[in-house]
Structure formats: structure tokens, C-alpha cells
Amino acid sequence: MTPSIGSIGSIDRLRVGGRVLARARIGLAVVVLTIVGVAVVVVPRAAAVPQARDAEPFMAGTTVRSYRSRCTAGPVLMDNSILSGITEYRRSVRFILTAGHCGQVGDHFTTTSGVDVGDVIWKSASHDFLLIRVEPRLDRGVAPGCVPGGSTLPCVAISSHYYPRAVGRVFTGGPLQSESVAVGGWTLSGSSICVSAGFSGTVCGHTSTPTPADMPPDGPNQQDTAYTRGPADTIVEGDSGAPLYAFNGNVFGVLIGKWGRVQSDGSHVMRGVHYTPVSLFFAEQSGYALAPPE
């Protein structure tokens, strides 16, 4: 959503995600900070429903929604605690990290096409994170030749196995494409950064940058956010939570929104996105690790 810019020399306010932010002019430019992924769309926009990004297996870049918002899945995690490997079921449970402003503990998420994803089990009190638990799929095998509902003896399961419904990969193409790369690890900063946005598709060409001068203070639960410079005009409502990643699959964090410094004539002189580094999640929650790609 693109806010309108008032006259230079005044201070007006920009309503973003239900909050009012002060917007001040600095010289010939103003800083605009936008949070994406909220429930209310200020500027109506036709958005195609993704296909590959709304089906199993879920991965970073999958589109998710609840009754209060639509967002994008960030990195997929697994339980790394001592008891995590006791049963096949526990080994197959996965977790999706996304932006905290996308929901609250207890919210239920599906994909945009209605495929069940899971419930929010944790929300950070310090950073813009929430965690969705993804239950595994149970497959029951039956005896060869057995036809469920037939006139012969009832079919009896001879084996049952749990399989993860989310994997440690990240979408690398457009919103209707299925290309992906395995997540190899996480890193703090770099160049050639891409954003795998669920609704607008993958946007590359970003580079880590210090916090832009005169940026408004971080909002609630958004301390220690990081910034990039790069193309951001295509980022839309619903892309919050999207993973920032490098070409080698390393992830940087989850998208909060976009920012821009705008001249009085409306042209951008700088722009980029801001995100919550994934390192902050692992500092808060030590019992998790990045999930394997299969």
C-alpha cells in the first residue's frame, strides 16, 4: 500500500496496521515505514491466489492466513530438544516462524486455499515473531489387494508412519511458481539478498544496511530490527513474515515491512525492507533448529 505524501515542512501521521506513526520531513525527503501482513487493506488490490505456495509441503514463502490476517511463512523449524527424537511422531512435527504482528497465541492458520497449517503456540514478547505448530501427516498402510468398504474382510492397517508436512526449503520464484532451494543455515547480514514474498513473489537485489537516519522508533515487539536497501515497491499486504535469504539458501530473518525515503516530488531516493533477524529467535528459543529440506 502506498501512502500519500503531504506538503514539505509539515508533520502528518500515517496509519499502519491499526497504529498511528508520526511522519516527519527531513530536508527534502521523508521516511515512510510500512508494515505488511495486517488484516485491513487500505488500498484495494487484486491479488492472485498462489498455487505452489498454498499447498503441502509447506516451506518458507508459503502463504498463510487466519481470521485476522494473511501473511507469509518464514523459515521452517524442528524441535531440537532432548526428547524430540523419542518417537516418529515427535520427529515429524514442524514449526513455521513468521512475523509476530500476524496473529496471537491460539490463532489457527491455513493456506490461502484452505489447507490446514496449524495453531500459533508462541509469540515473542520482545521481537516480531510468532511460531505455528504444524502437525505431521499419518499414513496408514493396508494389506495388498484390500479395498476399503468392499464386501471382503475389513481392511486392517499393517503399518503406520508419520511424515512432516513442512520442509526446510524456501521458494525462489514468482507467486505461481514452485522452484525452491534448501535452507542451508542462517546468517546476520550480506549482499545479494532476496525476499521470498508469498503474494508478490521473490524480490532480489537487496543489501544489508545500517538503520536509515531519522527512522521512526521500532513499534511494539519490534526491537532490534534490521534493514536492507533494494527494490520494495512490489511488496504488498500479506508478505509479512516472508524469509530473507541468500542464493546459497542461508536465511537472514522474517520480513516486517518496507521503508522508503521520498522526495517532495514523490520520487524515491532510497528504499528497502526491514526484518527481524532469525538469530534473535534462536537467542530466545534454544530448543529449535532449522528443519531438513526433506
mmCIF file of C-alpha atoms in Angstrom:
data_model
loop_
_atom_site.group_PDB
_atom_site.id
_atom_site.type_symbol
_atom_site.label_atom_id
_atom_site.label_comp_id
_atom_site.label_asym_id
_atom_site.label_seq_id
_atom_site.Cartn_x
_atom_site.Cartn_y
_atom_site.Cartn_z
ATOM 1 C CA MET A 1 0.000 0.000 0.000
ATOM 2 C CA THR A 2 1.357 3.387 -0.939
ATOM 3 C CA PRO A 3 0.694 6.276 1.418
ATOM 4 C CA SER A 4 0.162 9.775 0.070
ATOM 5 C CA ILE A 5 2.818 12.388 0.809
ATOM 6 C CA GLY A 6 1.771 15.757 2.184
ATOM 7 C CA SER A 7 3.497 19.096 1.758
ATOM 8 C CA ILE A 8 7.127 19.501 2.817
ATOM 9 C CA GLY A 9 7.747 21.200 6.147
ATOM 10 C CA SER A 10 4.772 19.723 7.988
ATOM 11 C CA ILE A 11 4.377 16.682 10.218
ATOM 12 C CA ASP A 12 1.456 14.387 9.458
ATOM 13 C CA ARG A 13 0.642 10.865 10.551
ATOM 14 C CA LEU A 14 0.476 7.570 8.747
ATOM 15 C CA ARG A 15 -1.871 4.840 9.984
ATOM 16 C CA VAL A 16 -0.237 1.439 9.590
ATOM 17 C CA GLY A 17 -1.662 -1.826 10.894
ATOM 18 C CA GLY A 18 -4.018 -0.089 13.317
ATOM 19 C CA ARG A 19 -1.306 2.227 14.756
ATOM 20 C CA VAL A 20 -0.536 5.828 14.032
ATOM 21 C CA LEU A 21 3.053 6.715 13.239
ATOM 22 C CA ALA A 22 4.438 10.218 13.067
ATOM 23 C CA ARG A 23 5.910 11.046 9.660
ATOM 24 C CA ALA A 24 8.375 13.922 9.649
ATOM 25 C CA ARG A 25 10.087 15.705 6.775
ATOM 26 C CA ILE A 26 13.862 15.793 6.883
ATOM 27 C CA GLY A 27 15.250 18.305 4.373
ATOM 28 C CA LEU A 28 13.748 17.410 1.017
ATOM 29 C CA ALA A 29 12.877 13.856 1.977
ATOM 30 C CA VAL A 30 10.529 11.956 4.245
ATOM 31 C CA VAL A 31 10.789 8.456 5.677
ATOM 32 C CA VAL A 32 7.808 6.182 5.080
ATOM 33 C CA LEU A 33 7.636 2.968 7.121
ATOM 34 C CA THR A 34 5.034 0.380 6.153
ATOM 35 C CA ILE A 35 4.109 -2.870 7.860
ATOM 36 C CA VAL A 36 2.658 -5.509 5.585
ATOM 37 C CA GLY A 37 0.568 -8.509 6.544
ATOM 38 C CA VAL A 38 -2.197 -6.808 8.524
ATOM 39 C CA ALA A 39 -5.848 -7.709 8.216
ATOM 40 C CA VAL A 40 -7.098 -4.355 6.870
ATOM 41 C CA VAL A 41 -6.166 -3.454 3.305
ATOM 42 C CA VAL A 42 -6.040 0.319 2.907
ATOM 43 C CA VAL A 43 -5.588 0.285 -0.870
ATOM 44 C CA PRO A 44 -7.795 -2.318 -2.596
ATOM 45 C CA ARG A 45 -5.716 -4.591 -4.791
ATOM 46 C CA ALA A 46 -6.407 -7.700 -6.836
ATOM 47 C CA ALA A 47 -4.018 -10.434 -5.691
ATOM 48 C CA ALA A 48 -3.768 -13.767 -7.444
ATOM 49 C CA VAL A 49 -4.094 -16.752 -5.152
ATOM 50 C CA PRO A 50 -0.792 -18.637 -5.342
ATOM 51 C CA GLN A 51 -0.825 -22.299 -6.344
ATOM 52 C CA ALA A 52 2.531 -23.827 -5.412
ATOM 53 C CA ARG A 53 2.760 -21.557 -2.371
ATOM 54 C CA ASP A 54 -0.521 -22.688 -0.849
ATOM 55 C CA ALA A 55 -0.062 -26.464 -0.803
ATOM 56 C CA GLU A 56 1.943 -29.123 1.031
ATOM 57 C CA PRO A 57 4.738 -29.425 1.694
ATOM 58 C CA PHE A 58 4.835 -26.020 3.363
ATOM 59 C CA MET A 59 8.120 -24.138 3.234
ATOM 60 C CA ALA A 60 9.483 -20.644 3.691
ATOM 61 C CA GLY A 61 7.432 -18.465 1.348
ATOM 62 C CA THR A 62 4.147 -20.398 1.706
ATOM 63 C CA THR A 63 1.064 -18.169 2.036
ATOM 64 C CA VAL A 64 -0.814 -18.477 5.337
ATOM 65 C CA ARG A 65 -3.897 -16.831 6.770
ATOM 66 C CA SER A 66 -6.060 -16.713 9.884
ATOM 67 C CA TYR A 67 -9.344 -14.973 10.622
ATOM 68 C CA ARG A 68 -7.425 -11.802 11.485
ATOM 69 C CA SER A 69 -4.707 -11.571 8.808
ATOM 70 C CA ARG A 70 -2.900 -13.081 5.868
ATOM 71 C CA CYS A 71 0.878 -13.430 5.903
ATOM 72 C CA THR A 72 3.808 -15.454 4.573
ATOM 73 C CA ALA A 73 5.589 -18.363 6.230
ATOM 74 C CA GLY A 74 9.187 -17.790 7.254
ATOM 75 C CA PRO A 75 11.798 -20.478 7.961
ATOM 76 C CA VAL A 76 10.559 -23.972 8.885
ATOM 77 C CA LEU A 77 11.941 -25.299 12.190
ATOM 78 C CA MET A 78 12.100 -28.580 14.060
ATOM 79 C CA ASP A 79 12.206 -29.481 17.739
ATOM 80 C CA ASN A 80 15.823 -29.877 18.801
ATOM 81 C CA SER A 81 15.256 -30.717 22.462
ATOM 82 C CA ILE A 82 16.477 -33.862 24.209
ATOM 83 C CA LEU A 83 13.093 -35.606 23.911
ATOM 84 C CA SER A 84 12.420 -34.625 20.296
ATOM 85 C CA GLY A 85 13.619 -37.910 18.797
ATOM 86 C CA ILE A 86 11.789 -40.339 21.079
ATOM 87 C CA THR A 87 9.004 -41.174 18.618
ATOM 88 C CA GLU A 88 8.453 -40.887 14.894
ATOM 89 C CA TYR A 89 5.562 -38.549 15.618
ATOM 90 C CA ARG A 90 7.732 -36.092 17.541
ATOM 91 C CA ARG A 91 10.461 -36.276 14.916
ATOM 92 C CA SER A 92 7.898 -35.308 12.274
ATOM 93 C CA VAL A 93 6.382 -32.244 13.970
ATOM 94 C CA ARG A 94 7.460 -28.972 12.334
ATOM 95 C CA PHE A 95 7.122 -25.283 13.178
ATOM 96 C CA ILE A 96 6.762 -22.211 10.984
ATOM 97 C CA LEU A 97 8.339 -18.949 12.105
ATOM 98 C CA THR A 98 6.615 -15.793 10.861
ATOM 99 C CA ALA A 99 6.013 -12.168 11.851
ATOM 100 C CA GLY A 100 4.547 -11.596 15.311
ATOM 101 C CA HIS A 101 2.086 -8.929 14.158
ATOM 102 C CA CYS A 102 0.365 -11.590 12.024
ATOM 103 C CA GLY A 103 -1.564 -13.041 14.960
ATOM 104 C CA GLN A 104 -1.865 -14.150 18.567
ATOM 105 C CA VAL A 105 -1.314 -17.370 20.505
ATOM 106 C CA GLY A 106 -4.166 -19.756 19.717
ATOM 107 C CA ASP A 107 -4.895 -18.401 16.215
ATOM 108 C CA HIS A 108 -5.446 -21.109 13.626
ATOM 109 C CA PHE A 109 -3.751 -20.769 10.233
ATOM 110 C CA THR A 110 -4.498 -22.313 6.857
ATOM 111 C CA THR A 111 -3.041 -21.633 3.430
ATOM 112 C CA THR A 112 -4.856 -19.175 1.171
ATOM 113 C CA SER A 113 -6.693 -22.109 -0.423
ATOM 114 C CA GLY A 114 -7.808 -23.505 2.939
ATOM 115 C CA VAL A 115 -5.254 -26.281 3.515
ATOM 116 C CA ASP A 116 -4.821 -26.739 7.271
ATOM 117 C CA VAL A 117 -1.467 -25.469 8.592
ATOM 118 C CA GLY A 118 -1.668 -25.272 12.391
ATOM 119 C CA ASP A 119 -2.050 -23.169 15.530
ATOM 120 C CA VAL A 120 0.110 -20.407 16.975
ATOM 121 C CA ILE A 121 1.820 -21.811 20.086
ATOM 122 C CA TRP A 122 4.175 -18.928 20.946
ATOM 123 C CA LYS A 123 4.563 -15.209 20.381
ATOM 124 C CA SER A 124 7.647 -13.256 21.402
ATOM 125 C CA ALA A 125 7.253 -10.504 23.983
ATOM 126 C CA SER A 126 10.396 -8.786 22.699
ATOM 127 C CA HIS A 127 10.588 -9.290 18.932
ATOM 128 C CA ASP A 128 8.236 -9.525 15.979
ATOM 129 C CA PHE A 129 7.984 -13.341 15.930
ATOM 130 C CA LEU A 130 5.306 -15.960 16.302
ATOM 131 C CA LEU A 131 5.521 -19.726 15.928
ATOM 132 C CA ILE A 132 2.961 -22.009 14.251
ATOM 133 C CA ARG A 133 2.985 -25.719 15.107
ATOM 134 C CA VAL A 134 2.469 -27.995 12.089
ATOM 135 C CA GLU A 135 1.243 -31.477 12.971
ATOM 136 C CA PRO A 136 2.622 -34.341 10.831
ATOM 137 C CA ARG A 137 0.664 -36.448 8.368
ATOM 138 C CA LEU A 138 -0.214 -40.008 9.392
ATOM 139 C CA ASP A 139 -0.181 -42.542 6.577
ATOM 140 C CA ARG A 140 -1.664 -45.972 7.275
ATOM 141 C CA GLY A 141 -0.678 -48.886 5.063
ATOM 142 C CA VAL A 142 -3.080 -51.785 4.449
ATOM 143 C CA ALA A 143 -2.660 -55.322 3.154
ATOM 144 C CA PRO A 144 -2.137 -55.610 -0.643
ATOM 145 C CA GLY A 145 -5.395 -56.038 -2.533
ATOM 146 C CA CYS A 146 -7.508 -54.733 0.332
ATOM 147 C CA VAL A 147 -10.361 -52.490 -0.871
ATOM 148 C CA PRO A 148 -11.755 -50.246 1.873
ATOM 149 C CA GLY A 149 -15.557 -50.585 2.004
ATOM 150 C CA GLY A 150 -15.572 -53.802 -0.015
ATOM 151 C CA SER A 151 -17.523 -56.960 0.755
ATOM 152 C CA THR A 152 -14.448 -58.849 1.919
ATOM 153 C CA LEU A 153 -12.983 -58.741 5.401
ATOM 154 C CA PRO A 154 -12.407 -55.224 6.794
ATOM 155 C CA CYS A 155 -9.118 -53.648 5.768
ATOM 156 C CA VAL A 156 -6.616 -53.677 8.613
ATOM 157 C CA ALA A 157 -3.677 -51.309 8.784
ATOM 158 C CA ILE A 158 -0.423 -53.265 8.728
ATOM 159 C CA SER A 159 1.807 -50.222 9.149
ATOM 160 C CA SER A 160 1.548 -46.543 10.009
ATOM 161 C CA HIS A 161 4.092 -43.772 9.606
ATOM 162 C CA TYR A 162 4.258 -40.054 10.341
ATOM 163 C CA TYR A 163 5.663 -37.623 7.783
ATOM 164 C CA PRO A 164 6.441 -33.898 8.125
ATOM 165 C CA ARG A 165 4.095 -31.580 6.244
ATOM 166 C CA ALA A 166 6.643 -28.735 6.194
ATOM 167 C CA VAL A 167 10.244 -28.816 4.954
ATOM 168 C CA GLY A 168 13.375 -26.705 5.259
ATOM 169 C CA ARG A 169 13.251 -25.104 1.840
ATOM 170 C CA VAL A 170 12.476 -21.622 0.504
ATOM 171 C CA PHE A 171 10.538 -20.661 -2.615
ATOM 172 C CA THR A 172 12.728 -18.821 -5.120
ATOM 173 C CA GLY A 173 10.313 -17.971 -7.941
ATOM 174 C CA GLY A 174 7.158 -15.964 -8.521
ATOM 175 C CA PRO A 175 3.889 -16.403 -6.620
ATOM 176 C CA LEU A 176 2.688 -19.117 -9.011
ATOM 177 C CA GLN A 177 5.995 -20.961 -9.387
ATOM 178 C CA SER A 178 7.285 -23.954 -7.446
ATOM 179 C CA GLU A 179 11.083 -23.535 -7.668
ATOM 180 C CA SER A 180 12.810 -23.752 -4.290
ATOM 181 C CA VAL A 181 16.210 -24.189 -2.676
ATOM 182 C CA ALA A 182 17.200 -25.997 0.512
ATOM 183 C CA VAL A 183 17.774 -23.782 3.549
ATOM 184 C CA GLY A 184 21.419 -24.302 4.475
ATOM 185 C CA GLY A 185 21.761 -22.199 7.628
ATOM 186 C CA TRP A 186 21.318 -18.658 8.880
ATOM 187 C CA THR A 187 23.430 -15.545 8.733
ATOM 188 C CA LEU A 188 23.361 -11.968 10.051
ATOM 189 C CA SER A 189 23.979 -9.691 7.060
ATOM 190 C CA GLY A 190 25.171 -9.715 3.485
ATOM 191 C CA SER A 191 24.584 -8.659 -0.103
ATOM 192 C CA SER A 192 22.539 -10.246 -2.898
ATOM 193 C CA ILE A 193 19.621 -10.798 -0.502
ATOM 194 C CA CYS A 194 16.240 -11.991 -1.791
ATOM 195 C CA VAL A 195 12.784 -11.754 -0.202
ATOM 196 C CA SER A 196 10.516 -14.750 -0.879
ATOM 197 C CA ALA A 197 7.224 -12.876 -0.552
ATOM 198 C CA GLY A 198 4.152 -15.092 -0.649
ATOM 199 C CA PHE A 199 1.873 -12.776 -2.611
ATOM 200 C CA SER A 200 4.246 -10.622 -4.654
ATOM 201 C CA GLY A 201 6.807 -13.317 -5.416
ATOM 202 C CA THR A 202 10.563 -13.326 -4.962
ATOM 203 C CA VAL A 203 12.315 -9.948 -4.987
ATOM 204 C CA CYS A 204 16.136 -9.894 -5.134
ATOM 205 C CA GLY A 205 18.822 -7.224 -5.235
ATOM 206 C CA HIS A 206 18.819 -6.256 -1.540
ATOM 207 C CA THR A 207 21.882 -5.441 0.559
ATOM 208 C CA SER A 208 22.161 -5.117 4.331
ATOM 209 C CA THR A 209 22.344 -1.516 5.504
ATOM 210 C CA PRO A 210 22.544 0.295 8.857
ATOM 211 C CA THR A 211 19.295 1.669 10.249
ATOM 212 C CA PRO A 212 18.384 4.626 7.994
ATOM 213 C CA ALA A 213 18.784 8.032 9.619
ATOM 214 C CA ASP A 214 15.700 9.529 11.277
ATOM 215 C CA MET A 215 13.781 6.252 11.049
ATOM 216 C CA PRO A 216 10.734 6.231 13.376
ATOM 217 C CA PRO A 217 11.244 4.178 16.555
ATOM 218 C CA ASP A 218 10.537 0.470 16.410
ATOM 219 C CA GLY A 219 6.943 -0.428 17.152
ATOM 220 C CA PRO A 220 5.757 -2.808 19.882
ATOM 221 C CA ASN A 221 7.696 -6.108 19.868
ATOM 222 C CA GLN A 222 9.876 -4.874 17.012
ATOM 223 C CA GLN A 223 13.129 -4.150 18.821
ATOM 224 C CA ASP A 224 16.441 -4.813 17.083
ATOM 225 C CA THR A 225 15.028 -4.883 13.565
ATOM 226 C CA ALA A 226 17.465 -4.930 10.642
ATOM 227 C CA TYR A 227 17.293 -3.144 7.286
ATOM 228 C CA THR A 228 18.174 -3.654 3.649
ATOM 229 C CA ARG A 229 18.362 -1.337 0.660
ATOM 230 C CA GLY A 230 16.779 -2.632 -2.507
ATOM 231 C CA PRO A 231 13.582 -2.791 -4.596
ATOM 232 C CA ALA A 232 10.479 -2.787 -2.426
ATOM 233 C CA ASP A 233 7.623 -1.325 -4.482
ATOM 234 C CA THR A 234 6.123 -4.750 -5.208
ATOM 235 C CA ILE A 235 5.921 -5.788 -1.535
ATOM 236 C CA VAL A 236 2.217 -5.922 -0.640
ATOM 237 C CA GLU A 237 -0.156 -6.638 2.225
ATOM 238 C CA GLY A 238 0.250 -10.326 3.099
ATOM 239 C CA ASP A 239 4.013 -10.526 2.551
ATOM 240 C CA SER A 240 4.836 -10.046 6.249
ATOM 241 C CA GLY A 241 6.769 -12.974 7.678
ATOM 242 C CA ALA A 242 8.458 -13.733 4.355
ATOM 243 C CA PRO A 243 12.003 -15.080 4.627
ATOM 244 C CA LEU A 244 15.011 -13.055 3.543
ATOM 245 C CA TYR A 245 17.589 -15.437 2.127
ATOM 246 C CA ALA A 246 20.834 -15.621 0.151
ATOM 247 C CA PHE A 247 21.383 -17.583 -3.075
ATOM 248 C CA ASN A 248 23.098 -20.365 -1.092
ATOM 249 C CA GLY A 249 19.914 -20.863 0.951
ATOM 250 C CA ASN A 250 21.077 -19.153 4.153
ATOM 251 C CA VAL A 251 18.275 -17.168 5.804
ATOM 252 C CA PHE A 252 18.561 -13.752 7.440
ATOM 253 C CA GLY A 253 15.184 -13.247 9.085
ATOM 254 C CA VAL A 254 11.470 -12.599 8.566
ATOM 255 C CA LEU A 255 10.001 -9.573 6.820
ATOM 256 C CA ILE A 256 8.225 -6.897 8.840
ATOM 257 C CA GLY A 257 7.593 -4.351 6.111
ATOM 258 C CA LYS A 258 9.171 -1.856 3.737
ATOM 259 C CA TRP A 259 10.581 1.625 4.093
ATOM 260 C CA GLY A 260 11.342 4.451 1.710
ATOM 261 C CA ARG A 261 12.795 7.940 1.672
ATOM 262 C CA VAL A 262 10.687 10.041 -0.665
ATOM 263 C CA GLN A 263 11.474 13.359 -2.329
ATOM 264 C CA SER A 264 8.923 16.176 -2.363
ATOM 265 C CA ASP A 265 8.118 15.294 -5.990
ATOM 266 C CA GLY A 266 7.192 11.758 -4.930
ATOM 267 C CA SER A 267 10.315 10.028 -6.248
ATOM 268 C CA HIS A 268 12.234 7.578 -4.074
ATOM 269 C CA VAL A 269 15.851 8.327 -3.261
ATOM 270 C CA MET A 270 16.273 5.247 -1.042
ATOM 271 C CA ARG A 271 14.103 2.261 -0.296
ATOM 272 C CA GLY A 272 14.271 -1.226 1.146
ATOM 273 C CA VAL A 273 12.718 -3.579 3.697
ATOM 274 C CA HIS A 274 13.075 -4.123 7.418
ATOM 275 C CA TYR A 275 13.062 -7.516 9.089
ATOM 276 C CA THR A 276 13.626 -9.362 12.361
ATOM 277 C CA PRO A 277 16.889 -11.364 12.279
ATOM 278 C CA VAL A 278 16.375 -15.093 12.826
ATOM 279 C CA SER A 279 19.329 -15.039 15.230
ATOM 280 C CA LEU A 280 17.084 -13.238 17.721
ATOM 281 C CA PHE A 281 14.650 -16.165 17.668
ATOM 282 C CA PHE A 282 17.359 -18.703 18.449
ATOM 283 C CA ALA A 283 18.572 -16.451 21.267
ATOM 284 C CA GLU A 284 15.059 -16.587 22.787
ATOM 285 C CA GLN A 285 14.213 -20.212 21.978
ATOM 286 C CA SER A 286 17.163 -22.592 22.184
ATOM 287 C CA GLY A 287 15.150 -25.795 21.675
ATOM 288 C CA TYR A 288 14.728 -25.399 17.921
ATOM 289 C CA ALA A 289 16.810 -25.817 14.770
ATOM 290 C CA LEU A 290 16.287 -25.264 11.066
ATOM 291 C CA ALA A 291 14.372 -28.188 9.572
ATOM 292 C CA PRO A 292 15.926 -30.513 6.964
ATOM 293 C CA PRO A 293 14.922 -29.971 3.315
ATOM 294 C CA GLU A 294 13.014 -33.267 3.008
#
